[in-house]
Amino acid sequence: MEATVAPLGRKAGPESDILVLLRDFTEGDRINQMRTDFIANASHEMRTPLASLRGFIETLQSTAKEDEAARERFLPIMAEQAARMTRLIDALLSLSRLEMNAHVPPSDLVDLNDVLGHARDTLEPIAADSHMTLEVERFAKPAIVRGDRDELLQVLQNLVQNALKYGRPNGSVRIEAKHIPSLSQHARGRFAISVIDDGPGISAEHLPRLTERFYRVDVDSSREKGGTGLGLAIVKHILNRHRGELAIASKPKQGSTFTVMLNESQPAGDRASLSTASK
Ligand code: ADP
């Protein structure tokens, strides 16, 4: 609610009439504001690598035209700036696709053990390149959820890539998989997948804002590590569509734990029908 107070009439004084305008910020206003902020942020993020590319192109066209050493130095930086633009555009497209499908819950049956296996295969080489270790636990039994396999894989990739980016140099990242049974036979249990790093951690004031689009604890460190500021926003959108949740626990110097919670596809009492459905 916004209040504007102004004196009415010529003489402003204790006895003059006062006009009070009350303006209610509706949900619509808030969404419009968020949209405007998002467009401003996205444009700013795209302008930065573009400005850098233009600068290098101008230098190469003029002073450094005949300078072989300068060309060799600039070209990899230019390639990285172009790659950054591509990552940003890919992330923006993912977000817009997720927003379009936000109200359509996924209908396939997915075994989270398959997703964990695939995540391990794609992420182990990346961990090895960064001289870090990745340990992936699986559920003791098939862990079936209603979901989109690619989107769930994307969730794990984003969380593990963050753990590798912001974790301790030469540190370790662990994925733990736990089944949380329901207390009643006819209610659904849950599956918890935690991505745990032994990095510098995040202080409490940042935690509630981490899934906001373009929110970063340290903008320079994120950019330097190739971040777009959209990874956790994408995770949140995917989990919303899956009626899942993300819990973040972190303390400075003690590492971070990002836990994904997903509902089991069927109540324990109805499992018999699942094996037929998943074939
Ligand atoms: P980015 O592309 O910047 O990594 P994300 O949305 O994935 O964007 O993450 C938002 C911010 O959260 C990051 O910039 C970083 O500051 C912080 N963050 C995410 N994961 C971790 C982690 N495992 N350890 C420390 N900080 C993290």
Short mmCIF file of C-alpha atoms and ligand atoms in Angstrom, two decimals:
data_model
loop_
_atom_site.label_atom_id
_atom_site.label_comp_id
_atom_site.label_asym_id
_atom_site.label_seq_id
_atom_site.Cartn_x
_atom_site.Cartn_y
_atom_site.Cartn_z
CA MET A 1 0.00 0.00 0.00
CA GLU A 2 1.41 3.44 -0.97
CA ALA A 3 0.15 6.68 0.69
CA THR A 4 0.67 10.17 -0.80
CA VAL A 5 -0.26 13.12 1.47
CA ALA A 6 -0.66 16.65 0.03
CA PRO A 7 -2.19 19.89 1.41
CA LEU A 8 -5.42 20.89 -0.38
CA GLY A 9 -6.11 24.56 -1.09
CA ARG A 10 -3.80 27.56 -1.14
CA LYS A 11 -2.74 27.84 2.48
CA ALA A 12 -0.84 24.92 3.88
CA GLY A 13 -1.13 25.00 7.62
CA PRO A 14 -2.53 23.05 10.54
CA GLU A 15 -6.15 23.91 9.55
CA SER A 16 -5.89 23.31 5.81
CA ASP A 17 -7.59 20.30 4.24
CA ILE A 18 -5.36 17.46 3.35
CA LEU A 19 -5.68 15.10 0.41
CA VAL A 20 -4.57 11.54 1.08
CA LEU A 21 -4.19 9.25 -1.91
CA LEU A 22 -4.01 5.57 -1.07
CA ARG A 23 -2.79 3.26 -3.75
CA ASP A 24 -3.08 -0.50 -3.29
CA PHE A 25 -0.28 -2.48 -4.91
CA THR A 26 -2.13 -5.44 -6.29
CA GLU A 27 -0.69 -8.80 -7.29
CA GLY A 28 -0.84 -7.50 -10.88
CA ASP A 29 1.40 -4.52 -10.01
CA ARG A 30 3.87 -6.81 -8.28
CA ILE A 31 4.03 -9.18 -11.26
CA ASN A 32 4.48 -6.25 -13.66
CA GLN A 33 7.31 -4.89 -11.51
CA MET A 34 8.98 -8.32 -11.43
CA ARG A 35 8.66 -8.57 -15.21
CA THR A 36 10.22 -5.13 -15.69
CA ASP A 37 13.09 -5.97 -13.31
CA PHE A 38 13.64 -9.27 -15.12
CA ILE A 39 13.87 -7.63 -18.55
CA ALA A 40 16.23 -4.96 -17.18
CA ASN A 41 18.46 -7.62 -15.57
CA ALA A 42 18.46 -9.88 -18.63
CA SER A 43 19.34 -6.96 -20.93
CA HIS A 44 22.14 -5.87 -18.60
CA GLU A 45 23.54 -9.42 -18.45
CA MET A 46 23.57 -9.62 -22.27
CA ARG A 47 25.07 -6.18 -22.77
CA THR A 48 28.14 -6.99 -20.67
CA PRO A 49 29.60 -9.76 -22.89
CA LEU A 50 28.45 -7.90 -26.02
CA ALA A 51 30.25 -4.69 -24.96
CA SER A 52 33.38 -6.71 -24.24
CA LEU A 53 33.17 -8.43 -27.65
CA ARG A 54 32.70 -5.10 -29.43
CA GLY A 55 35.72 -3.67 -27.60
CA PHE A 56 37.94 -6.55 -28.70
CA ILE A 57 36.64 -6.39 -32.29
CA GLU A 58 37.42 -2.65 -32.47
CA THR A 59 40.92 -3.22 -31.06
CA LEU A 60 41.58 -6.01 -33.53
CA GLN A 61 40.32 -3.82 -36.39
CA SER A 62 42.64 -0.96 -35.44
CA THR A 63 45.75 -1.05 -33.25
CA ALA A 64 46.11 -4.81 -32.93
CA LYS A 65 45.46 -5.51 -36.63
CA GLU A 66 49.01 -6.63 -37.33
CA ASP A 67 49.70 -7.85 -33.82
CA GLU A 68 49.74 -11.67 -33.87
CA ALA A 69 50.33 -11.95 -30.09
CA ALA A 70 47.35 -9.70 -29.30
CA ARG A 71 45.12 -11.76 -31.63
CA GLU A 72 46.14 -14.96 -29.86
CA ARG A 73 45.46 -13.41 -26.48
CA PHE A 74 42.10 -11.86 -27.41
CA LEU A 75 40.48 -14.67 -29.37
CA PRO A 76 40.01 -17.11 -26.42
CA ILE A 77 38.53 -14.27 -24.34
CA MET A 78 36.16 -13.42 -27.19
CA ALA A 79 35.18 -17.10 -27.51
CA GLU A 80 34.42 -17.22 -23.76
CA GLN A 81 32.25 -14.08 -23.99
CA ALA A 82 30.31 -15.62 -26.89
CA ALA A 83 29.92 -18.86 -24.88
CA ARG A 84 28.62 -16.80 -21.96
CA MET A 85 25.95 -15.22 -24.18
CA THR A 86 24.94 -18.70 -25.39
CA ARG A 87 24.66 -20.01 -21.80
CA LEU A 88 22.55 -17.02 -20.84
CA ILE A 89 20.21 -17.36 -23.83
CA ASP A 90 19.86 -21.14 -23.22
CA ALA A 91 18.99 -20.49 -19.56
CA LEU A 92 16.44 -17.79 -20.51
CA LEU A 93 14.81 -20.16 -23.02
CA SER A 94 14.65 -22.93 -20.38
CA LEU A 95 12.98 -20.55 -17.93
CA SER A 96 10.41 -19.38 -20.47
CA ARG A 97 9.60 -22.98 -21.50
CA LEU A 98 9.17 -23.91 -17.83
CA GLU A 99 6.89 -20.93 -17.23
CA MET A 100 4.74 -21.93 -20.19
CA ASN A 101 4.36 -25.48 -18.81
CA ALA A 102 4.09 -24.45 -15.16
CA HIS A 103 0.48 -25.62 -14.83
CA VAL A 104 0.94 -28.96 -16.58
CA PRO A 105 2.29 -31.49 -14.08
CA PRO A 106 4.57 -34.11 -15.70
CA SER A 107 2.87 -37.46 -16.28
CA ASP A 108 5.69 -39.94 -17.00
CA LEU A 109 6.89 -42.43 -14.40
CA VAL A 110 10.59 -41.90 -13.74
CA ASP A 111 12.96 -43.96 -11.60
CA LEU A 112 15.20 -41.50 -9.73
CA ASN A 113 17.94 -44.16 -9.69
CA ASP A 114 18.15 -43.81 -13.50
CA VAL A 115 18.44 -40.05 -13.16
CA LEU A 116 21.16 -40.42 -10.49
CA GLY A 117 23.09 -42.85 -12.70
CA HIS A 118 22.91 -40.52 -15.68
CA ALA A 119 23.91 -37.53 -13.52
CA ARG A 120 26.95 -39.45 -12.27
CA ASP A 121 28.02 -40.38 -15.84
CA THR A 122 27.76 -36.78 -17.11
CA LEU A 123 29.15 -35.02 -14.03
CA GLU A 124 32.07 -37.25 -13.01
CA PRO A 125 34.29 -36.06 -15.91
CA ILE A 126 33.46 -32.41 -15.04
CA ALA A 127 34.39 -33.04 -11.39
CA ALA A 128 37.63 -34.73 -12.45
CA ASP A 129 38.50 -31.74 -14.69
CA SER A 130 38.08 -29.46 -11.65
CA HIS A 131 40.22 -31.84 -9.50
CA MET A 132 37.25 -32.59 -7.27
CA THR A 133 35.65 -35.87 -6.31
CA LEU A 134 31.99 -36.73 -6.84
CA GLU A 135 30.32 -39.55 -4.94
CA VAL A 136 26.79 -40.55 -5.93
CA GLU A 137 24.56 -42.70 -3.70
CA ARG A 138 21.47 -44.43 -5.11
CA PHE A 139 18.18 -45.40 -3.50
CA ALA A 140 18.10 -48.96 -2.15
CA LYS A 141 14.97 -49.74 -4.26
CA PRO A 142 13.51 -48.21 -7.45
CA ALA A 143 12.43 -44.67 -6.58
CA ILE A 144 9.47 -43.90 -8.81
CA VAL A 145 8.06 -40.38 -9.21
CA ARG A 146 5.79 -38.70 -11.73
CA GLY A 147 8.27 -36.53 -13.55
CA ASP A 148 10.15 -35.34 -16.58
CA ARG A 149 13.45 -37.23 -16.73
CA ASP A 150 15.36 -34.45 -18.55
CA GLU A 151 14.14 -31.77 -16.16
CA LEU A 152 15.06 -33.83 -13.08
CA LEU A 153 18.48 -34.46 -14.58
CA GLN A 154 18.81 -30.70 -15.12
CA VAL A 155 18.05 -30.13 -11.41
CA LEU A 156 20.88 -32.45 -10.35
CA GLN A 157 23.25 -31.01 -12.94
CA ASN A 158 22.63 -27.43 -11.80
CA LEU A 159 23.09 -28.29 -8.12
CA VAL A 160 26.23 -30.40 -8.66
CA GLN A 161 27.74 -27.86 -11.06
CA ASN A 162 27.24 -25.17 -8.40
CA ALA A 163 28.84 -27.41 -5.76
CA LEU A 164 31.81 -27.91 -8.11
CA LYS A 165 32.00 -24.18 -8.98
CA TYR A 166 31.69 -22.76 -5.48
CA GLY A 167 33.06 -25.72 -3.49
CA ARG A 168 36.50 -26.03 -1.93
CA PRO A 169 39.34 -26.38 -4.46
CA ASN A 170 40.22 -30.11 -4.60
CA GLY A 171 37.18 -30.70 -2.39
CA SER A 172 34.47 -33.31 -2.57
CA VAL A 173 30.81 -33.33 -3.53
CA ARG A 174 28.43 -36.04 -2.34
CA ILE A 175 24.92 -36.91 -3.47
CA GLU A 176 22.86 -38.69 -0.82
CA ALA A 177 19.57 -40.46 -1.61
CA LYS A 178 17.05 -41.14 1.16
CA HIS A 179 13.52 -42.53 1.10
CA ILE A 180 11.23 -40.97 3.70
CA PRO A 181 8.33 -43.37 4.24
CA SER A 182 4.88 -42.02 4.99
CA LEU A 183 3.32 -42.78 8.35
CA SER A 184 0.09 -44.04 6.79
CA GLN A 185 -0.13 -46.87 4.27
CA HIS A 186 -2.33 -44.78 2.00
CA ALA A 187 -0.29 -41.58 1.98
CA ARG A 188 2.71 -41.05 -0.25
CA GLY A 189 6.27 -41.18 0.99
CA ARG A 190 8.95 -38.82 -0.27
CA PHE A 191 12.37 -39.07 -1.82
CA ALA A 192 15.13 -36.72 -0.67
CA ILE A 193 18.23 -36.16 -2.80
CA SER A 194 20.90 -33.99 -1.14
CA VAL A 195 23.86 -32.41 -2.92
CA ILE A 196 26.48 -31.74 -0.26
CA ASP A 197 29.71 -29.79 -0.68
CA ASP A 198 32.54 -28.92 1.69
CA GLY A 199 33.00 -25.40 0.30
CA PRO A 200 32.95 -21.99 2.00
CA GLY A 201 29.17 -22.08 2.57
CA ILE A 202 26.67 -19.21 2.32
CA SER A 203 25.66 -16.83 5.11
CA ALA A 204 22.08 -16.93 6.35
CA GLU A 205 20.88 -13.60 4.93
CA HIS A 206 21.38 -14.83 1.34
CA LEU A 207 19.60 -18.18 1.67
CA PRO A 208 15.97 -17.02 1.16
CA ARG A 209 16.92 -15.14 -2.06
CA LEU A 210 19.15 -17.71 -3.81
CA THR A 211 16.40 -18.99 -6.12
CA GLU A 212 15.50 -15.49 -7.36
CA ARG A 213 16.43 -14.88 -10.97
CA PHE A 214 19.86 -13.23 -11.26
CA TYR A 215 20.45 -13.24 -7.47
CA ARG A 216 24.10 -13.99 -6.71
CA VAL A 217 26.06 -13.83 -3.46
CA ASP A 218 29.14 -12.58 -5.30
CA VAL A 219 28.49 -11.37 -8.86
CA ASP A 220 32.17 -11.31 -9.88
CA SER A 221 32.86 -14.82 -8.62
CA SER A 222 29.72 -16.14 -10.40
CA ARG A 223 30.72 -14.47 -13.71
CA GLU A 224 34.30 -15.63 -13.42
CA LYS A 225 33.08 -19.22 -12.97
CA GLY A 226 30.74 -18.97 -15.96
CA GLY A 227 27.52 -18.52 -13.94
CA THR A 228 24.37 -16.89 -15.33
CA GLY A 229 22.56 -16.29 -12.02
CA LEU A 230 19.66 -18.42 -13.32
CA GLY A 231 20.66 -21.97 -12.29
CA LEU A 232 18.74 -22.10 -9.01
CA ALA A 233 15.75 -20.21 -10.48
CA ILE A 234 15.51 -23.00 -13.09
CA VAL A 235 15.75 -25.62 -10.30
CA LYS A 236 12.90 -23.92 -8.43
CA HIS A 237 10.67 -23.76 -11.52
CA ILE A 238 11.26 -27.44 -12.32
CA LEU A 239 10.49 -28.47 -8.74
CA ASN A 240 7.33 -26.33 -8.65
CA ARG A 241 6.10 -28.15 -11.75
CA HIS A 242 6.86 -31.47 -10.02
CA ARG A 243 5.13 -30.32 -6.78
CA GLY A 244 8.54 -30.82 -5.16
CA GLU A 245 10.60 -28.64 -2.85
CA LEU A 246 14.14 -27.37 -2.44
CA ALA A 247 15.64 -26.96 1.05
CA ILE A 248 18.97 -25.14 1.47
CA ALA A 249 21.12 -25.51 4.57
CA SER A 250 24.47 -23.75 4.74
CA LYS A 251 26.81 -22.12 7.19
CA PRO A 252 29.94 -20.13 6.37
CA LYS A 253 33.05 -22.36 6.42
CA GLN A 254 30.92 -25.50 6.83
CA GLY A 255 29.78 -26.20 3.28
CA SER A 256 26.27 -26.27 1.81
CA THR A 257 23.53 -28.87 1.40
CA PHE A 258 20.85 -28.45 -1.27
CA THR A 259 18.06 -31.01 -0.76
CA VAL A 260 15.44 -31.83 -3.39
CA MET A 261 12.23 -33.43 -2.09
CA LEU A 262 9.89 -35.27 -4.47
CA ASN A 263 6.68 -37.17 -3.81
CA GLU A 264 6.59 -40.89 -4.34
CA SER A 265 4.34 -41.65 -7.31
CA GLN A 266 1.92 -43.91 -5.44
CA PRO A 267 0.87 -44.59 -1.85
CA ALA A 268 2.64 -47.66 -0.41
CA GLY A 269 -0.63 -49.66 -0.44
CA ASP A 270 -1.10 -49.18 -4.22
CA ARG A 271 2.34 -50.30 -5.37
CA ALA A 272 1.07 -53.42 -7.14
CA SER A 273 -0.40 -51.28 -9.94
CA LEU A 274 2.88 -49.37 -10.35
CA SER A 275 4.95 -52.22 -11.76
CA THR A 276 2.36 -52.66 -14.52
CA ALA A 277 2.16 -48.92 -15.16
CA SER A 278 5.93 -48.45 -15.42
CA LYS A 279 6.46 -51.28 -17.93
P1 ADP B 1 25.08 -18.89 -10.85
O1 ADP B 1 24.93 -19.05 -12.30
O2 ADP B 1 25.58 -17.54 -10.44
O3 ADP B 1 25.83 -20.01 -10.22
P2 ADP B 1 22.72 -19.89 -9.45
O4 ADP B 1 21.30 -19.45 -9.54
O5 ADP B 1 23.01 -21.31 -9.81
O6 ADP B 1 23.56 -18.86 -10.29
O7 ADP B 1 23.21 -19.65 -7.95
C1 ADP B 1 22.96 -18.38 -7.35
C2 ADP B 1 24.08 -18.04 -6.38
O8 ADP B 1 24.04 -18.92 -5.24
C3 ADP B 1 25.49 -18.21 -6.94
O9 ADP B 1 25.90 -17.08 -7.67
C4 ADP B 1 26.32 -18.41 -5.67
O10 ADP B 1 26.60 -17.14 -5.12
C5 ADP B 1 25.34 -19.12 -4.72
N1 ADP B 1 25.57 -20.59 -4.66
C6 ADP B 1 24.88 -21.54 -5.32
N2 ADP B 1 25.31 -22.77 -4.99
C7 ADP B 1 26.30 -22.60 -4.08
C8 ADP B 1 27.15 -23.48 -3.34
N3 ADP B 1 27.06 -24.82 -3.47
N4 ADP B 1 28.06 -22.94 -2.47
C9 ADP B 1 28.15 -21.59 -2.33
N5 ADP B 1 27.38 -20.69 -3.01
C10 ADP B 1 26.47 -21.19 -3.87
#
